[in-house]
Amino acid sequence: MIFTKNAKSNPNTENLAHLPELLLLGGGGPLYFKDHLIGAIGVFGGGGPENDDIIARAAKISKFDIVAQ
């Protein structure tokens, strides 16, 4: 969601939202293990991109200290 909003509000990147080969959607976020980026998570079906984003950012695997941000 942040990337999409920033792309639309910046004159240098506003065209990113209109490229057919690039799809900017909410509901994704990076996964970290001990402050190291290790992957990403994507969520769809939460009732809209804002909800998908909230759900993705809440993801964590406590047993392995993996968290989304």
C-alpha atoms as a printed R data frame, in Angstrom:
   type eleno elety resid chain resno       x       y       z
1  ATOM     1    CA   MET     A     1   0.000   0.000   0.000
2  ATOM     2    CA   ILE     A     2   2.790   2.433   0.875
3  ATOM     3    CA   PHE     A     3   4.630   1.787  -2.384
4  ATOM     4    CA   THR     A     4   1.474   2.383  -4.422
5  ATOM     5    CA   LYS     A     5   0.624   5.602  -2.593
6  ATOM     6    CA   ASN     A     6   4.189   6.885  -2.888
7  ATOM     7    CA   ALA     A     7   4.362   6.009  -6.580
8  ATOM     8    CA   LYS     A     8   1.162   7.927  -7.304
9  ATOM     9    CA   SER     A     9   2.157  10.982  -5.265
10 ATOM    10    CA   ASN     A    10   5.667  11.417  -6.702
11 ATOM    11    CA   PRO     A    11   5.867  13.039 -10.171
12 ATOM    12    CA   ASN     A    12   8.976  10.963 -10.976
13 ATOM    13    CA   THR     A    13   7.225   7.638 -10.314
14 ATOM    14    CA   GLU     A    14   3.521   8.299 -10.910
15 ATOM    15    CA   ASN     A    15   3.642   6.454 -14.244
16 ATOM    16    CA   LEU     A    16   4.491   3.191 -12.443
17 ATOM    17    CA   ALA     A    17   0.803   2.860 -11.602
18 ATOM    18    CA   HIS     A    18  -0.030   2.786 -15.330
19 ATOM    19    CA   LEU     A    19   2.511   0.293 -16.676
20 ATOM    20    CA   PRO     A    20   0.704  -2.832 -17.947
21 ATOM    21    CA   GLU     A    21   3.567  -5.121 -16.891
22 ATOM    22    CA   LEU     A    22   3.586  -3.820 -13.309
23 ATOM    23    CA   LEU     A    23   0.721  -4.452 -10.909
24 ATOM    24    CA   LEU     A    24   0.771  -2.465  -7.665
25 ATOM    25    CA   LEU     A    25  -1.412  -4.161  -5.072
26 ATOM    26    CA   GLY     A    26  -1.719  -4.045  -1.307
27 ATOM    27    CA   GLY     A    27  -1.407  -7.128   0.842
28 ATOM    28    CA   GLY     A    28   2.269  -7.851   0.682
29 ATOM    29    CA   GLY     A    29   5.178  -7.277   2.949
30 ATOM    30    CA   PRO     A    30   8.733  -8.300   3.707
31 ATOM    31    CA   LEU     A    31   9.602 -11.069   6.172
32 ATOM    32    CA   TYR     A    32  12.524 -10.622   8.558
33 ATOM    33    CA   PHE     A    33  14.580 -12.971  10.698
34 ATOM    34    CA   LYS     A    34  16.728 -11.159  13.269
35 ATOM    35    CA   ASP     A    35  16.591  -7.928  11.243
36 ATOM    36    CA   HIS     A    36  17.599  -9.702   7.999
37 ATOM    37    CA   LEU     A    37  15.239  -9.729   5.037
38 ATOM    38    CA   ILE     A    38  14.529 -13.372   4.195
39 ATOM    39    CA   GLY     A    39  11.457 -13.255   1.964
40 ATOM    40    CA   ALA     A    40   7.984 -11.865   1.575
41 ATOM    41    CA   ILE     A    41   4.366 -12.684   2.242
42 ATOM    42    CA   GLY     A    42   1.349 -11.964   0.064
43 ATOM    43    CA   VAL     A    43  -2.279 -11.958   1.215
44 ATOM    44    CA   PHE     A    44  -5.432 -11.823  -0.895
45 ATOM    45    CA   GLY     A    45  -9.070 -12.197   0.114
46 ATOM    46    CA   GLY     A    46  -9.197 -10.059   3.253
47 ATOM    47    CA   GLY     A    47 -11.992  -7.879   1.923
48 ATOM    48    CA   GLY     A    48  -9.869  -5.286   0.150
49 ATOM    49    CA   PRO     A    49  -6.271  -4.139  -0.239
50 ATOM    50    CA   GLU     A    50  -6.233  -2.264   3.075
51 ATOM    51    CA   ASN     A    51  -7.319  -5.382   4.999
52 ATOM    52    CA   ASP     A    52  -4.922  -7.586   3.026
53 ATOM    53    CA   ASP     A    53  -2.099  -5.222   3.977
54 ATOM    54    CA   ILE     A    54  -3.022  -5.320   7.692
55 ATOM    55    CA   ILE     A    55  -3.160  -9.124   7.649
56 ATOM    56    CA   ALA     A    56   0.196  -9.422   5.839
57 ATOM    57    CA   ARG     A    57   1.894  -7.052   8.284
58 ATOM    58    CA   ALA     A    58   0.557  -9.070  11.247
59 ATOM    59    CA   ALA     A    59   2.217 -12.293  10.061
60 ATOM    60    CA   LYS     A    60   4.807 -13.910  12.275
61 ATOM    61    CA   ILE     A    61   6.242 -17.281  13.163
62 ATOM    62    CA   SER     A    62   7.182 -16.848  16.809
63 ATOM    63    CA   LYS     A    63   8.916 -20.220  17.101
64 ATOM    64    CA   PHE     A    64  11.522 -19.073  14.554
65 ATOM    65    CA   ASP     A    65  11.505 -15.312  15.345
66 ATOM    66    CA   ILE     A    66  10.230 -14.485  11.851
67 ATOM    67    CA   VAL     A    67   8.124 -11.333  11.549
68 ATOM    68    CA   ALA     A    68   6.525  -9.272   8.805
69 ATOM    69    CA   GLN     A    69   6.815  -5.501   8.763
